Coordinates of C-alpha atoms and ligand atoms in Angstrom, one line a residue:
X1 CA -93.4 -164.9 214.8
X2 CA -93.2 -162.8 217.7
X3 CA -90.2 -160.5 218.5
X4 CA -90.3 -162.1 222.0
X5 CA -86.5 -161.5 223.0
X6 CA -86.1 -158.3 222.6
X7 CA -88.1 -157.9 226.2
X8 CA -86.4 -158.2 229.8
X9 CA -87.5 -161.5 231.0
X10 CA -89.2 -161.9 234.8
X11 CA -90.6 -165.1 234.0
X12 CA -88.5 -167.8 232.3
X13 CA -90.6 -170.4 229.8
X14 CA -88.3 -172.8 231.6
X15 CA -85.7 -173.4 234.1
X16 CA -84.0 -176.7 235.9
X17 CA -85.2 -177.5 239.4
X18 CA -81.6 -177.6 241.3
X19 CA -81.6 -177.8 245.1
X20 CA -78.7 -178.5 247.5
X21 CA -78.6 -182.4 246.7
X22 CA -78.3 -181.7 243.0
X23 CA -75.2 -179.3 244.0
X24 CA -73.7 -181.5 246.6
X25 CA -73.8 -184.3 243.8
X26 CA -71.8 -182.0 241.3
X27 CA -69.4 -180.9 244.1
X28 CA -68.9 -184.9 245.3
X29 CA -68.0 -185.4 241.7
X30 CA -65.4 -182.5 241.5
X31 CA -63.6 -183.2 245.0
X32 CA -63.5 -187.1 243.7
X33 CA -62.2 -186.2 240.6
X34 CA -65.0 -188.3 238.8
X35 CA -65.4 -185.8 236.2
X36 CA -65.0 -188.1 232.8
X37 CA -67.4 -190.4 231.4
X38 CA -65.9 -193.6 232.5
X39 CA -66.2 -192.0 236.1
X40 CA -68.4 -193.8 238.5
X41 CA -71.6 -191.7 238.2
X42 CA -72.1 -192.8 234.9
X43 CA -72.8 -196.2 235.4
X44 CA -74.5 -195.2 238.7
X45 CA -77.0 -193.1 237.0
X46 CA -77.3 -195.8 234.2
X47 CA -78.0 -198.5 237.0
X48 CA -80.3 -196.0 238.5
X49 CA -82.5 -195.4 235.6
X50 CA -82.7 -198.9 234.1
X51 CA -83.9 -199.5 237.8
X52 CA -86.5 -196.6 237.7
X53 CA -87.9 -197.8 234.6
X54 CA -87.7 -201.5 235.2
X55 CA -86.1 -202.4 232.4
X56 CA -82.3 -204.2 231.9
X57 CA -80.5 -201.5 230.3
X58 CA -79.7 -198.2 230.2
X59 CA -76.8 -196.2 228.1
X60 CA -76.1 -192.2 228.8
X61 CA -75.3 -190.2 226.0
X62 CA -74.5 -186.4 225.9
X63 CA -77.6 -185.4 224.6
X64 CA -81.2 -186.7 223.8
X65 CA -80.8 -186.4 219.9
X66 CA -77.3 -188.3 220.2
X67 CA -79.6 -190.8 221.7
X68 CA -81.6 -191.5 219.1
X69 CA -79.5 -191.1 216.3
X70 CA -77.1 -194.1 218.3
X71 CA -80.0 -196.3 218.4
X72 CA -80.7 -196.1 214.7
X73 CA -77.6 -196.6 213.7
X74 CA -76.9 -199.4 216.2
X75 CA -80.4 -201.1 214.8
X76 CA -79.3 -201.4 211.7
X77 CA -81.4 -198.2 209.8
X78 CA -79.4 -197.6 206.9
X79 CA -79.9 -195.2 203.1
X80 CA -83.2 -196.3 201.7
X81 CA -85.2 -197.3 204.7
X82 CA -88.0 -195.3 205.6
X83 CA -88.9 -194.7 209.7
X84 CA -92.6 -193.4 210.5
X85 CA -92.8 -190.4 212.7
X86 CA -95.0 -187.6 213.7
X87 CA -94.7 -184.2 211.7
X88 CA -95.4 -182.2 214.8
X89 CA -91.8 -183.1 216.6
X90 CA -88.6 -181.4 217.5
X91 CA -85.8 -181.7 214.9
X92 CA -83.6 -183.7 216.3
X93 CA -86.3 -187.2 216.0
X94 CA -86.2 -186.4 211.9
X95 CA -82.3 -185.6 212.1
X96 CA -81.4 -188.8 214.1
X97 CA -83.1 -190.7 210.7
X98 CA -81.6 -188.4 208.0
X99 CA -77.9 -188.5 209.3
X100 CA -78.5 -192.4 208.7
X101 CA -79.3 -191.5 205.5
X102 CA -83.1 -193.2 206.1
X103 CA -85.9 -191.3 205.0
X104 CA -88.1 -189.8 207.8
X105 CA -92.0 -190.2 206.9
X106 CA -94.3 -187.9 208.6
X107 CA -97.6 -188.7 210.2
X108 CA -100.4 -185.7 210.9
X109 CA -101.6 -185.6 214.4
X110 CA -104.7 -186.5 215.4
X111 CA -107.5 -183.9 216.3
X112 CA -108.0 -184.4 219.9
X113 CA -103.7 -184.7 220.5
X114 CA -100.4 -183.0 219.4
X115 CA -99.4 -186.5 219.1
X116 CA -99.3 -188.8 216.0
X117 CA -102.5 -190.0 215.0
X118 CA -102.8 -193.9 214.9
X119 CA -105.1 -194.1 212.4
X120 CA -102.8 -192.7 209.7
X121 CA -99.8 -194.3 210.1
X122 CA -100.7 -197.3 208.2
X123 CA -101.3 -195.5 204.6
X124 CA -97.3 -194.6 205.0
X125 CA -96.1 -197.9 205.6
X126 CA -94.3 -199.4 202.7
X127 CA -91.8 -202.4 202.0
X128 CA -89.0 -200.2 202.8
X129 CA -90.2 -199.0 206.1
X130 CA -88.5 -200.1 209.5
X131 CA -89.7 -198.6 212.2
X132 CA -92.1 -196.4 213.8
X133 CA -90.8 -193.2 216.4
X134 CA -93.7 -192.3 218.4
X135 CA -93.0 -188.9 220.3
X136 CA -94.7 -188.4 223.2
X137 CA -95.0 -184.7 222.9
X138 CA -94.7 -182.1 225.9
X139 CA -95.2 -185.5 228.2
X140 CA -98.2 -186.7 227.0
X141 CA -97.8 -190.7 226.2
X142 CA -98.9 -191.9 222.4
X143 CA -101.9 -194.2 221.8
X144 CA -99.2 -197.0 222.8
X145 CA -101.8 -200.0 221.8
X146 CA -103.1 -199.2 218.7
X147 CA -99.0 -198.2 217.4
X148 CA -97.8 -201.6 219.3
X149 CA -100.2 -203.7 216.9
X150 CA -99.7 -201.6 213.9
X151 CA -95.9 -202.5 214.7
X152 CA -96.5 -206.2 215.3
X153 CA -98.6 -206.5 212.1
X154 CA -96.2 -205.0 210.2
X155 CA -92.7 -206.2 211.9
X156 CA -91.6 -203.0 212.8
X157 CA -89.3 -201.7 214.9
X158 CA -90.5 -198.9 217.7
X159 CA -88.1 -196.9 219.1
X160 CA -90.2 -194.2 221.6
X161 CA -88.7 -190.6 221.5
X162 CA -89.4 -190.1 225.0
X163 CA -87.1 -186.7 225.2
X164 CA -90.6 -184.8 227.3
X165 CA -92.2 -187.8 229.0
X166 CA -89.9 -188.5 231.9
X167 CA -92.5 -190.4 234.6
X168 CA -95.4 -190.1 231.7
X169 CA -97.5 -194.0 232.0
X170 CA -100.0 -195.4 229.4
X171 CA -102.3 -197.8 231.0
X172 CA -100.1 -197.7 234.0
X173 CA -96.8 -198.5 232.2
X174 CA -94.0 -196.2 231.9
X175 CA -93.5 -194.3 228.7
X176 CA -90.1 -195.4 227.4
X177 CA -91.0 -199.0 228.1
X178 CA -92.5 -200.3 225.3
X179 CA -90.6 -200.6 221.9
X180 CA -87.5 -201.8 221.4
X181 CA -86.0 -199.1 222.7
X182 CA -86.6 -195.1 223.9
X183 CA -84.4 -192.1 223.8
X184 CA -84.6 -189.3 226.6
X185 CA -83.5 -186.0 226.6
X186 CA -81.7 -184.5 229.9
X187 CA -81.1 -181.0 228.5
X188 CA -81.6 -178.3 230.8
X189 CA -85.1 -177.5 230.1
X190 CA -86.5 -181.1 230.5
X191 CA -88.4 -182.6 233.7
X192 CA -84.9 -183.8 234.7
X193 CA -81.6 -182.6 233.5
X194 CA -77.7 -183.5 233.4
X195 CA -77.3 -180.0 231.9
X196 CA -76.8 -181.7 228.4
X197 CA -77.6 -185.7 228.5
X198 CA -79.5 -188.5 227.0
X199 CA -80.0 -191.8 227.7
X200 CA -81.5 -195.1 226.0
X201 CA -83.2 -197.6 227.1
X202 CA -83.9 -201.1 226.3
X203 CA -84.0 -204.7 227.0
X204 CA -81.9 -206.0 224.2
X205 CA -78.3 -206.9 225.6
X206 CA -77.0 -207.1 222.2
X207 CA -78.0 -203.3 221.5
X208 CA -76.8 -202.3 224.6
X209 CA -73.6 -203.3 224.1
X210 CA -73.3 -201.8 219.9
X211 CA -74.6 -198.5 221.9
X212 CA -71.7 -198.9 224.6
X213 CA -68.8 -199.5 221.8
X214 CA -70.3 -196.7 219.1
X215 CA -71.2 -194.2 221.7
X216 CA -67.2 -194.0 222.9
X217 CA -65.3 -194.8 219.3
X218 CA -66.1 -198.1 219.3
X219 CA -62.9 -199.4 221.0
X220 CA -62.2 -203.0 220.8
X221 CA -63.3 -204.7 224.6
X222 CA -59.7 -207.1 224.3
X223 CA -57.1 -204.9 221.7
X224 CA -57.3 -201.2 223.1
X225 CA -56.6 -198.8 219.9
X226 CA -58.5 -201.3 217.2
X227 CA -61.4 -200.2 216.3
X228 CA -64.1 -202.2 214.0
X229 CA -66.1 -199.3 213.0
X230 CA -66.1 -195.7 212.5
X231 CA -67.8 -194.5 215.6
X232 CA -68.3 -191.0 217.7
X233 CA -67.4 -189.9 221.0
X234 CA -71.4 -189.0 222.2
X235 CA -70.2 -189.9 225.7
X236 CA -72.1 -188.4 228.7
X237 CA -69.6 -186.8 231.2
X238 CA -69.6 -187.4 235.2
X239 CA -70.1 -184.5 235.9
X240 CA -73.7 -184.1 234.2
X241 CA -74.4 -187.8 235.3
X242 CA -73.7 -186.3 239.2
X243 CA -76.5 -183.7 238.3
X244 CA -78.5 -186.4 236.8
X245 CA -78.2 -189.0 239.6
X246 CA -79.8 -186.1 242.3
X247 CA -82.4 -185.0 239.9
X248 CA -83.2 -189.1 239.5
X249 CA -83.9 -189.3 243.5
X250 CA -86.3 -186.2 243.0
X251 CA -87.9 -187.3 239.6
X252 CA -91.6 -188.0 241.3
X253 CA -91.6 -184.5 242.8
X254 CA -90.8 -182.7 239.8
X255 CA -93.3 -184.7 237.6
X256 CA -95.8 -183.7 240.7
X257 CA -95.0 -180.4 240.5
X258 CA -95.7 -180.4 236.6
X259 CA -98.7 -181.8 236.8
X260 CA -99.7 -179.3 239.8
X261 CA -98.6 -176.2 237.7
X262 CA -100.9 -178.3 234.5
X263 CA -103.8 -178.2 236.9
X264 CA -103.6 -174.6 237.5
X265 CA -103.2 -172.6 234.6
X266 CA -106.0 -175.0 233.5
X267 CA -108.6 -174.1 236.7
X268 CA -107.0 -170.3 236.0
X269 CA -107.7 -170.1 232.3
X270 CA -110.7 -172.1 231.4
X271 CA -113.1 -169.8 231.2
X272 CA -110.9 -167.7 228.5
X273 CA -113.4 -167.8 225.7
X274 CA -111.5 -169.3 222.6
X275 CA -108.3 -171.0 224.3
X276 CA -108.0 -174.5 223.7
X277 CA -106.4 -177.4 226.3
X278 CA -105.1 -180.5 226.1
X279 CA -106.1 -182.2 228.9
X280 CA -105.0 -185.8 229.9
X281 CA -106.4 -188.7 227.7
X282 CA -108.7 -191.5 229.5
X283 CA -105.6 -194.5 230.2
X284 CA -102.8 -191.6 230.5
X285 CA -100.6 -190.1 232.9
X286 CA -99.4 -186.8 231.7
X287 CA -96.3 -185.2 233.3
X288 CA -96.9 -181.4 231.3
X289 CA -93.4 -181.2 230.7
X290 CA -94.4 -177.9 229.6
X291 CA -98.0 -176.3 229.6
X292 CA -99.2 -175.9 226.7
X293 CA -102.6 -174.5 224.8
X294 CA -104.0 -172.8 221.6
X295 CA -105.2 -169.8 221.4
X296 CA -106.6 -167.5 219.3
X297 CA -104.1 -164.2 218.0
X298 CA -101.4 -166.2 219.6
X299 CA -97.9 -164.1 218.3
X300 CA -99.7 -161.0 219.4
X301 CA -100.3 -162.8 223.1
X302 CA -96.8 -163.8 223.3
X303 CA -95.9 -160.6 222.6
X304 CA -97.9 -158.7 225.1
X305 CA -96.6 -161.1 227.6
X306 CA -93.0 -160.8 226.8
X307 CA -93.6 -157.1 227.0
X308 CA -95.1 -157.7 230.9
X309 CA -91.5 -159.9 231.5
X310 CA -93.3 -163.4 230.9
X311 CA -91.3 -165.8 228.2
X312 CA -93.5 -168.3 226.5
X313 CA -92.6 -170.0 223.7
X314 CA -94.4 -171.0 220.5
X315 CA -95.5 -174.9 219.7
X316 CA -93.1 -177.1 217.5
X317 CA -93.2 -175.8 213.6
X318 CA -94.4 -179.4 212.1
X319 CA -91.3 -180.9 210.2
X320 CA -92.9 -181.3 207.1
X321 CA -93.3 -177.6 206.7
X322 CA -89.4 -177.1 207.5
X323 CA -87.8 -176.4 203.8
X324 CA -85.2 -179.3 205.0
X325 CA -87.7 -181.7 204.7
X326 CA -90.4 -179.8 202.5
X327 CA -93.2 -182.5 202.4
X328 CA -96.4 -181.5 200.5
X329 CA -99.3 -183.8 201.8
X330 CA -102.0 -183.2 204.3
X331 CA -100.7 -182.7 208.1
X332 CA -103.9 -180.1 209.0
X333 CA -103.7 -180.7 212.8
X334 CA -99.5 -180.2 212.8
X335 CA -100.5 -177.1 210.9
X336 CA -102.7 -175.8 213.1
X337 CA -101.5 -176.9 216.3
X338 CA -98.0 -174.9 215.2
X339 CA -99.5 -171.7 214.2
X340 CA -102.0 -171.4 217.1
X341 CA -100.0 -173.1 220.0
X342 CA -97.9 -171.6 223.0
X343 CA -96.3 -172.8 225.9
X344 CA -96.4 -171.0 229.3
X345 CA -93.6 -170.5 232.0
X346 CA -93.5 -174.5 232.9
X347 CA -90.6 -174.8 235.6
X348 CA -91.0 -177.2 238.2
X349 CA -90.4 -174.4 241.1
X350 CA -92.7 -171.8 239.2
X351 CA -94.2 -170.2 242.5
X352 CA -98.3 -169.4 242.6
X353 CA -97.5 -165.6 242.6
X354 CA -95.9 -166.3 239.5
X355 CA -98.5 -168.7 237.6
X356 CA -101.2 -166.3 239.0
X357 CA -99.3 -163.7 237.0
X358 CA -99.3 -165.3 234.3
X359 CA -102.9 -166.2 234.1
X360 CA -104.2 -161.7 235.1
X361 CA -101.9 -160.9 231.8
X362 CA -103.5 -163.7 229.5
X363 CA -107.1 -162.3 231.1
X364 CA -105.8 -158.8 230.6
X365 CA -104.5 -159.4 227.1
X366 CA -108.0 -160.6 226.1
X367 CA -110.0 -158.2 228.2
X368 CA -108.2 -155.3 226.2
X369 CA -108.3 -156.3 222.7
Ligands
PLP1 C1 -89.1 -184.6 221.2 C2 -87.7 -184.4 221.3 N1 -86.8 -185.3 220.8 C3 -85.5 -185.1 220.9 C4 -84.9 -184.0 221.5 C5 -83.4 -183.8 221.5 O1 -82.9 -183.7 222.8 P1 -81.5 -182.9 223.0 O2 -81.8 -181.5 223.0 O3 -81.1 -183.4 224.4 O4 -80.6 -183.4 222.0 C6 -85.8 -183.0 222.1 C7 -85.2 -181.8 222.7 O5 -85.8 -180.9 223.1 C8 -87.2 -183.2 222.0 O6 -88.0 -182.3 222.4

């Protein structure tokens, strides 16, 4: 790994987007007291997002891996179930099954995507799995048909981790819209933030409201203080909702802007002998939450740029090389796509000067060595 912190930093990997609306939200909140979670922005930003994404309900969290972990729980995934997942995700899609005390059960990815590869996820289905978590990794959507009939042949559940696809489509439909439910992360690094946040979506009215009463203690709707199950307090507060319901209105511009920065470093860099892309599938619509590419000697570029003030960071390490979960079998494209994969400064108000930066040093770095 690269001893990337130990450099001043001119170029952040990643920053939120806030402008004046974003701050005249936050400051509404404060002078209106609405700072708690049962505070109106809440259920605005709820109602706001549900609308967004056309679907009947939404439930804010206070973070993206509280999200999922909730709708687990709420759907029933309890010790000895098995949920299907890719290897090459964050932790907190694993850690959402394990604190149920399921099994997670990694899938490779495929050799053209980060993302799970269809055509394996079969040979890891057994009687005791429930559901399949597709992750739509650094916002670019799954192969949505092909792991919607492997779930309908098999009766399983699919619950998208949609924590970097805010505004990503498959086949022109929003990612987040097609399993029984999906999780988003709105930590500060993501395409839109609360500061910490999550939300879930679905269409199920029943899991909406086990997600409402476990998110907040589970309270009893008619006997205040009686409580049917041991629950959490993973509420969101107002004040991050405020945040949220700004960055909300502006959602299409930062995914534009994304996709603008995407397009760049890509025109910039192609001709880099030995750097691979992931450019956007046929059927997709990629929002690049961050930018993202192998390439060859990678810790020593990220080192070089962190020397010339540019923070990148390096691709997920696969789960199933993570001694927590320690998993032996054959995940060849995780591998490689962790030990060879970077992501570059990825902000949705990185300026031209700054991208162009990025892409002399890269050129540089090669050109020298
Ligand atoms: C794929 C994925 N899932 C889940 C999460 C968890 O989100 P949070 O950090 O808001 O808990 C993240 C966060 O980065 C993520 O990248």
């Amino acid at each position: 790994m690269p001893s990337v912190n130990k450099y001043p930093v001119k170029i952040r990997v990643c920053e939120p987007d806030i402008s004046e609306l974003e701050i005249n939200y936050v400051v509404d909140a404060i002078k209106n007291k609405e700072i708690s979670s049962i505070a109106s922005p809440v259920g605005k930003l709820e109602d706001a997002f549900a609308e967004k994404f056309g679907m009947k309900y939404a439930v804010a969290v206070n973070s993206g891996g509280s999200a999922l972990f909730l709708t687990l729980k709420a759907l029933g995934i309890v010790p000895g179930d098995e949920v299907i997942m890719p290897s090459f995700t964050m932790v907190a899609t694993a850690g959402a099954v394990s604190h149920c005390g399921a099994t997670p059960v990694f899938v490779d990815s495929s050799e053209k995507s980060f993302n799970i590869d269809p055509s394996k996820i079969e040979e890891k289905i057994t009687v005791k799995t429930r559901a399949i978590m597709p992750v739509h990794a650094y916002g670019e959507p799954c192969d949505m048909s092909k792991i919607m009939d492997i779930a309908k042949k098999h009766n399983l559940l699919v619950i998208e981790d949609t924590a970097e696809a805010h505004g990503a489509k498959y086949k022109g439909k929003l990612m987040g819209t097609f399993g029984e439910a999906s999780c988003f992360s709105f930590y500060a690094n993501k395409i839109m933030t609360t500061g910490e946040g999550g939300m879930i979506l679905t269409n199920n009215y029943e899991l909406t409201d086990k997600l409402r009463h476990i998110r907040g203690y589970d309270f009893d709707d008619e006997k205040h203080f009686w409580h049917k199950t041991i629950a959490w307090n993973l509420r969101m507060s107002a004040l991050g909702a405020a945040l949220g319901l700004a960055q909300l209105k502006r959602l299409d511009e930062l995914v534009l802007k994304r996709r603008a920065n995407a397009k760049y470093y890509l025109n910039g860099l192609k001709n880099i002998p030995g750097l691979r892309f992931f450019p956007e599938p046929l059927n997709t619509f990629c929002v690049f939450w961050m930018f993202g590419l192998l390439a060859p000697r990678r810790d020593e570029l990220m080192e070089y740029l962190a020397k010339n003030g540019i923070e990148t960071r390096t691709f997920f390490i696969p789960m199933h090389a993570q001694p927590i979960y320690n998993d032996k079998g054959d995940f060849k494209w995780a591998d490689h796509y962790g030990a060879n994969g970077l992501q570059l400064p990825s902000a949705s108000h990185i300026t031209k000067e700054q991208k162009d930066e990025v892409i002399e040093k890269i050129k540089e770095f090669y050109a020298n060595s």
